[in-house]
Short mmCIF file of C-alpha atoms and ligand atoms in Angstrom, two decimals:
data_model
loop_
_atom_site.label_atom_id
_atom_site.label_comp_id
_atom_site.label_asym_id
_atom_site.label_seq_id
_atom_site.Cartn_x
_atom_site.Cartn_y
_atom_site.Cartn_z
CA MET A 1 0.00 0.00 0.00
CA GLU A 2 1.26 3.39 -0.99
CA ILE A 3 1.64 5.97 1.80
CA MET A 4 3.21 8.90 -0.10
CA ARG A 5 3.01 9.96 -3.70
CA THR A 6 3.99 12.92 -5.83
CA ILE A 7 2.61 13.72 -9.25
CA GLU A 8 4.60 15.87 -11.67
CA LEU A 9 6.00 17.83 -8.75
CA GLY A 10 8.05 20.91 -9.51
CA LYS A 11 9.63 23.73 -7.54
CA THR A 12 11.00 26.97 -8.89
CA TYR A 13 12.48 29.57 -6.57
CA ARG A 14 11.94 33.16 -7.63
CA ASP A 15 14.26 35.87 -6.45
CA GLY A 16 13.22 39.09 -8.16
CA GLU A 17 13.92 38.58 -11.87
CA LYS A 18 15.91 35.44 -11.29
CA GLU A 19 14.21 32.04 -11.45
CA THR A 20 15.81 28.76 -10.42
CA GLU A 21 14.02 25.58 -11.33
CA VAL A 22 15.15 23.22 -8.59
CA LEU A 23 12.80 20.27 -9.16
CA ARG A 24 10.69 19.24 -12.13
CA GLY A 25 8.50 16.32 -13.10
CA ILE A 26 9.06 14.41 -9.89
CA ASN A 27 6.85 11.31 -9.79
CA LEU A 28 7.55 9.34 -6.66
CA GLU A 29 5.63 6.55 -4.97
CA ILE A 30 6.57 5.33 -1.52
CA ASP A 31 5.00 2.22 -0.04
CA GLU A 32 3.98 1.78 3.55
CA GLY A 33 6.91 0.32 5.50
CA GLU A 34 9.42 1.06 2.77
CA PHE A 35 12.91 2.49 3.42
CA VAL A 36 13.72 4.92 0.61
CA ALA A 37 16.94 6.90 0.29
CA ILE A 38 17.05 10.14 -1.67
CA ALA A 39 20.57 10.73 -2.93
CA GLY A 40 22.17 13.35 -5.12
CA PRO A 41 24.87 16.01 -5.15
CA SER A 42 24.80 19.11 -2.96
CA GLY A 43 22.27 21.60 -4.28
CA SER A 44 20.38 18.98 -6.30
CA GLY A 45 17.12 19.61 -4.44
CA LYS A 46 17.00 16.79 -1.87
CA SER A 47 16.03 19.00 1.08
CA THR A 48 13.60 20.88 -1.13
CA LEU A 49 11.90 17.60 -2.04
CA LEU A 50 11.72 16.51 1.60
CA GLY A 51 10.21 19.88 2.54
CA LEU A 52 7.55 19.42 -0.15
CA LEU A 53 6.79 15.86 1.01
CA ALA A 54 6.33 17.24 4.53
CA GLY A 55 4.12 20.08 3.37
CA LEU A 56 6.57 22.53 4.94
CA ASP A 57 6.86 24.21 1.57
CA LYS A 58 4.46 24.56 -1.38
CA PRO A 59 5.35 23.23 -4.82
CA THR A 60 5.22 25.49 -7.87
CA VAL A 61 3.39 22.74 -9.78
CA GLY A 62 2.20 19.22 -9.08
CA GLN A 63 0.73 17.35 -6.17
CA VAL A 64 1.80 15.59 -2.99
CA PHE A 65 -0.35 12.93 -1.36
CA ILE A 66 0.08 11.61 2.16
CA GLY A 67 -2.12 8.53 2.32
CA GLU A 68 -5.32 9.50 0.52
CA THR A 69 -4.99 13.20 1.25
CA GLU A 70 -3.64 15.69 -1.22
CA ILE A 71 -1.71 18.06 1.04
CA THR A 72 -0.68 20.62 -1.55
CA THR A 73 -3.91 22.57 -1.36
CA LEU A 74 -4.72 22.13 2.33
CA PRO A 75 -4.97 25.11 4.64
CA GLU A 76 -2.23 25.29 7.28
CA ASN A 77 -4.40 24.15 10.21
CA ARG A 78 -5.40 20.89 8.48
CA LEU A 79 -1.87 20.38 7.22
CA ALA A 80 -0.51 20.76 10.75
CA LYS A 81 -2.90 18.05 11.96
CA ILE A 82 -1.83 15.61 9.23
CA ARG A 83 1.82 16.40 9.88
CA GLY A 84 1.35 15.74 13.59
CA ARG A 85 -0.42 12.44 12.99
CA MET A 86 1.61 11.09 10.06
CA LEU A 87 5.13 12.53 10.12
CA GLY A 88 8.20 12.60 12.33
CA PHE A 89 11.22 14.72 11.38
CA VAL A 90 14.91 14.24 11.98
CA PHE A 91 17.40 16.91 10.90
CA GLN A 92 21.15 17.06 10.43
CA SER A 93 21.53 19.54 13.29
CA PHE A 94 19.45 17.60 15.89
CA ASN A 95 17.38 20.73 16.79
CA LEU A 96 16.96 19.81 20.45
CA ILE A 97 15.84 22.45 22.95
CA PRO A 98 18.97 23.24 24.98
CA THR A 99 17.12 24.14 28.20
CA LEU A 100 15.21 20.84 28.33
CA THR A 101 16.59 17.46 29.40
CA ALA A 102 16.66 14.50 27.00
CA LEU A 103 13.44 13.18 28.54
CA GLU A 104 11.71 16.58 28.36
CA ASN A 105 12.76 17.01 24.72
CA VAL A 106 11.17 13.66 23.87
CA GLU A 107 8.02 14.45 25.83
CA LEU A 108 7.59 17.90 24.29
CA PRO A 109 5.50 16.85 21.23
CA LEU A 110 3.11 15.02 23.58
CA ILE A 111 2.79 18.09 25.82
CA LEU A 112 2.14 20.28 22.77
CA ASN A 113 -0.66 17.84 21.87
CA GLY A 114 -2.10 18.20 25.36
CA ILE A 115 -1.11 14.72 26.54
CA ALA A 116 1.81 14.90 29.00
CA ASP A 117 3.09 11.32 29.21
CA ALA A 118 6.56 10.95 30.70
CA LYS A 119 6.16 7.16 30.67
CA LYS A 120 5.75 7.12 26.89
CA ALA A 121 8.75 9.46 26.50
CA ARG A 122 10.80 7.14 28.70
CA GLU A 123 9.81 4.14 26.55
CA LEU A 124 11.16 5.92 23.48
CA LEU A 125 14.42 6.82 25.22
CA ASP A 126 14.72 3.12 26.11
CA LEU A 127 14.09 2.19 22.48
CA VAL A 128 17.01 4.36 21.27
CA GLY A 129 19.27 3.01 24.00
CA LEU A 130 19.42 6.13 26.18
CA THR A 131 17.68 4.92 29.33
CA ASN A 132 20.47 6.28 31.52
CA ARG A 133 20.78 9.66 29.80
CA SER A 134 17.25 10.92 30.47
CA ARG A 135 18.27 13.74 32.83
CA HIS A 136 21.13 14.97 30.66
CA TYR A 137 20.85 18.26 28.80
CA PRO A 138 21.74 18.31 25.08
CA ASN A 139 25.17 19.90 25.75
CA GLN A 140 25.93 16.98 28.08
CA LEU A 141 25.30 14.44 25.29
CA SER A 142 27.46 13.33 22.38
CA GLY A 143 26.31 14.13 18.85
CA GLY A 144 25.20 10.54 18.34
CA GLU A 145 23.23 10.59 21.59
CA GLN A 146 21.60 13.92 20.66
CA GLN A 147 20.54 12.49 17.33
CA ARG A 148 19.05 9.44 19.05
CA VAL A 149 17.09 11.79 21.36
CA ALA A 150 15.87 13.60 18.23
CA ILE A 151 14.77 10.27 16.73
CA ALA A 152 12.96 9.35 19.95
CA ARG A 153 11.21 12.74 19.80
CA ALA A 154 10.24 12.16 16.15
CA LEU A 155 8.69 8.82 17.17
CA VAL A 156 6.88 9.78 20.35
CA CYS A 157 3.53 10.53 18.71
CA ASP A 158 3.88 7.24 16.81
CA PRO A 159 3.80 8.58 13.24
CA PRO A 160 3.93 5.97 10.45
CA ILE A 161 6.45 8.03 8.42
CA ILE A 162 9.88 9.35 9.41
CA LEU A 163 11.50 11.97 7.17
CA ALA A 164 15.21 12.36 7.87
CA ASP A 165 17.41 14.99 6.21
CA GLU A 166 21.10 14.02 6.44
CA PRO A 167 20.64 12.69 9.99
CA THR A 168 24.23 11.44 10.03
CA GLY A 169 25.69 14.61 8.49
CA ASN A 170 27.17 15.87 11.76
CA LEU A 171 28.24 12.49 13.14
CA ASP A 172 31.46 10.47 13.01
CA SER A 173 31.39 7.10 11.31
CA LYS A 174 30.65 5.09 14.46
CA ASN A 175 27.70 7.26 15.53
CA SER A 176 26.49 7.41 11.92
CA LYS A 177 26.32 3.65 11.85
CA THR A 178 24.39 3.55 15.16
CA VAL A 179 21.84 6.03 13.80
CA MET A 180 21.54 4.17 10.47
CA ASP A 181 21.06 0.84 12.27
CA LEU A 182 18.36 2.47 14.40
CA LEU A 183 16.52 3.76 11.32
CA ILE A 184 16.79 0.33 9.67
CA SER A 185 15.38 -1.39 12.77
CA LEU A 186 12.50 1.11 12.94
CA CYS A 187 11.62 0.05 9.41
CA GLU A 188 12.12 -3.68 9.94
CA GLU A 189 10.68 -4.05 13.43
CA LYS A 190 8.19 -1.18 13.78
CA GLN A 191 7.10 -1.11 10.12
CA LYS A 192 7.88 2.61 9.87
CA THR A 193 8.18 4.19 6.45
CA ILE A 194 11.58 5.91 6.29
CA VAL A 195 12.57 8.57 3.78
CA LEU A 196 16.26 9.30 4.24
CA VAL A 197 18.07 12.13 2.46
CA THR A 198 21.77 11.45 2.23
CA HIS A 199 24.67 12.16 -0.08
CA ASP A 200 26.46 9.13 1.37
CA LEU A 201 25.97 6.39 -1.21
CA ASP A 202 27.16 3.79 1.25
CA PHE A 203 24.24 4.62 3.58
CA ALA A 204 21.88 4.97 0.64
CA SER A 205 22.76 1.42 -0.39
CA LYS A 206 21.34 0.17 2.92
CA ALA A 207 17.88 1.40 1.94
CA GLN A 208 15.50 -0.86 0.05
CA ARG A 209 15.51 1.64 -2.79
CA THR A 210 17.51 4.71 -3.72
CA VAL A 211 16.06 7.60 -5.66
CA HIS A 212 18.79 9.65 -7.35
CA ILE A 213 18.16 13.31 -8.02
CA GLU A 214 20.16 15.10 -10.64
CA ASP A 215 19.46 18.36 -12.47
CA GLY A 216 16.11 18.60 -10.71
CA ARG A 217 14.89 15.23 -11.92
CA ILE A 218 14.80 11.66 -10.69
CA SER A 219 17.38 9.81 -12.73
N1 LIG B 301 14.39 29.31 -0.07
C1 LIG B 301 15.17 29.27 -1.16
N2 LIG B 301 15.22 30.32 -2.02
C2 LIG B 301 15.98 30.28 -3.15
N3 LIG B 301 16.71 29.20 -3.50
C3 LIG B 301 16.70 28.14 -2.70
C4 LIG B 301 15.94 28.11 -1.48
N4 LIG B 301 16.11 26.90 -0.89
C5 LIG B 301 16.97 26.22 -1.69
N5 LIG B 301 17.32 26.95 -2.78
C6 LIG B 301 18.20 26.50 -3.88
O1 LIG B 301 17.68 25.29 -4.39
C7 LIG B 301 18.73 24.38 -4.72
C8 LIG B 301 18.48 23.06 -4.00
O2 LIG B 301 18.63 23.22 -2.59
P1 LIG B 301 18.46 22.04 -1.58
O3 LIG B 301 18.69 22.58 -0.23
O4 LIG B 301 17.18 21.34 -1.83
O5 LIG B 301 19.67 21.07 -2.02
P2 LIG B 301 20.22 19.74 -1.35
O6 LIG B 301 20.22 18.70 -2.39
O7 LIG B 301 19.48 19.47 -0.09
O8 LIG B 301 21.74 20.15 -1.02
P3 LIG B 301 22.67 19.70 0.23
O9 LIG B 301 23.14 18.29 -0.09
O10 LIG B 301 23.82 20.66 0.14
O11 LIG B 301 21.89 19.80 1.48
C9 LIG B 301 20.02 25.08 -4.35
O12 LIG B 301 20.57 25.62 -5.51
C10 LIG B 301 19.59 26.15 -3.39
O13 LIG B 301 20.45 27.25 -3.46
MG1 LIG B 302 19.99 19.47 1.94
#
């Protein structure tokens, strides 16, 4: 069953007179439970595509579907609901709140949804192997640990889809492998759909499928 789809998706950035066509004619289908890597050189439009899939940005042309819903034309309040229910995000730069502990960072999405649940947050920290780091602040954690906290936070509302933009970009090879193995196990054991942006072809090769972007198109 397909969980994400794009139809003839295109994005052109306009800066005054200057137009840059970053993506064009992107037709992508992602199945439920699939692990897809999006690879391509720097500036090829990988992050732009992920932003469109997440509804964080609007395409210039084309459509994005999450499940049955076309998100491209939805008003922000409905989009926010779908995002909250369907998507978890992981970024290259972790994006943890520095004044909150690991546990509080993971619990934050629940609190924002009006359901404080420290037990659930603790379960997720256990899942990413950080049971004994729950009271640490981000600056007291290694990069790899911070990224695992960020993954726990992305998972805490139990979304079926995880979108990850270069999640290993700021990590050394050992921590990168830990994070990749975690993403793979989320796919294999929790049936999560993973969309991983990476320029590391070695990591991309661990996905079930790699989509290469070049000159704004899927090649
Ligand atoms: N908001 C914006 N306004 C104008 N141009 C943009 C904007 N965002 C991205 N671009 C341009 O679009 C192109 C694609 O950017 P994007 O960030 O999607 O690339 P990327 O493949 O993720 O690169 P990297 O591997 O370096 O992260 C680049 O040329 C970039 O300069
Ligand atoms: Mg990028």
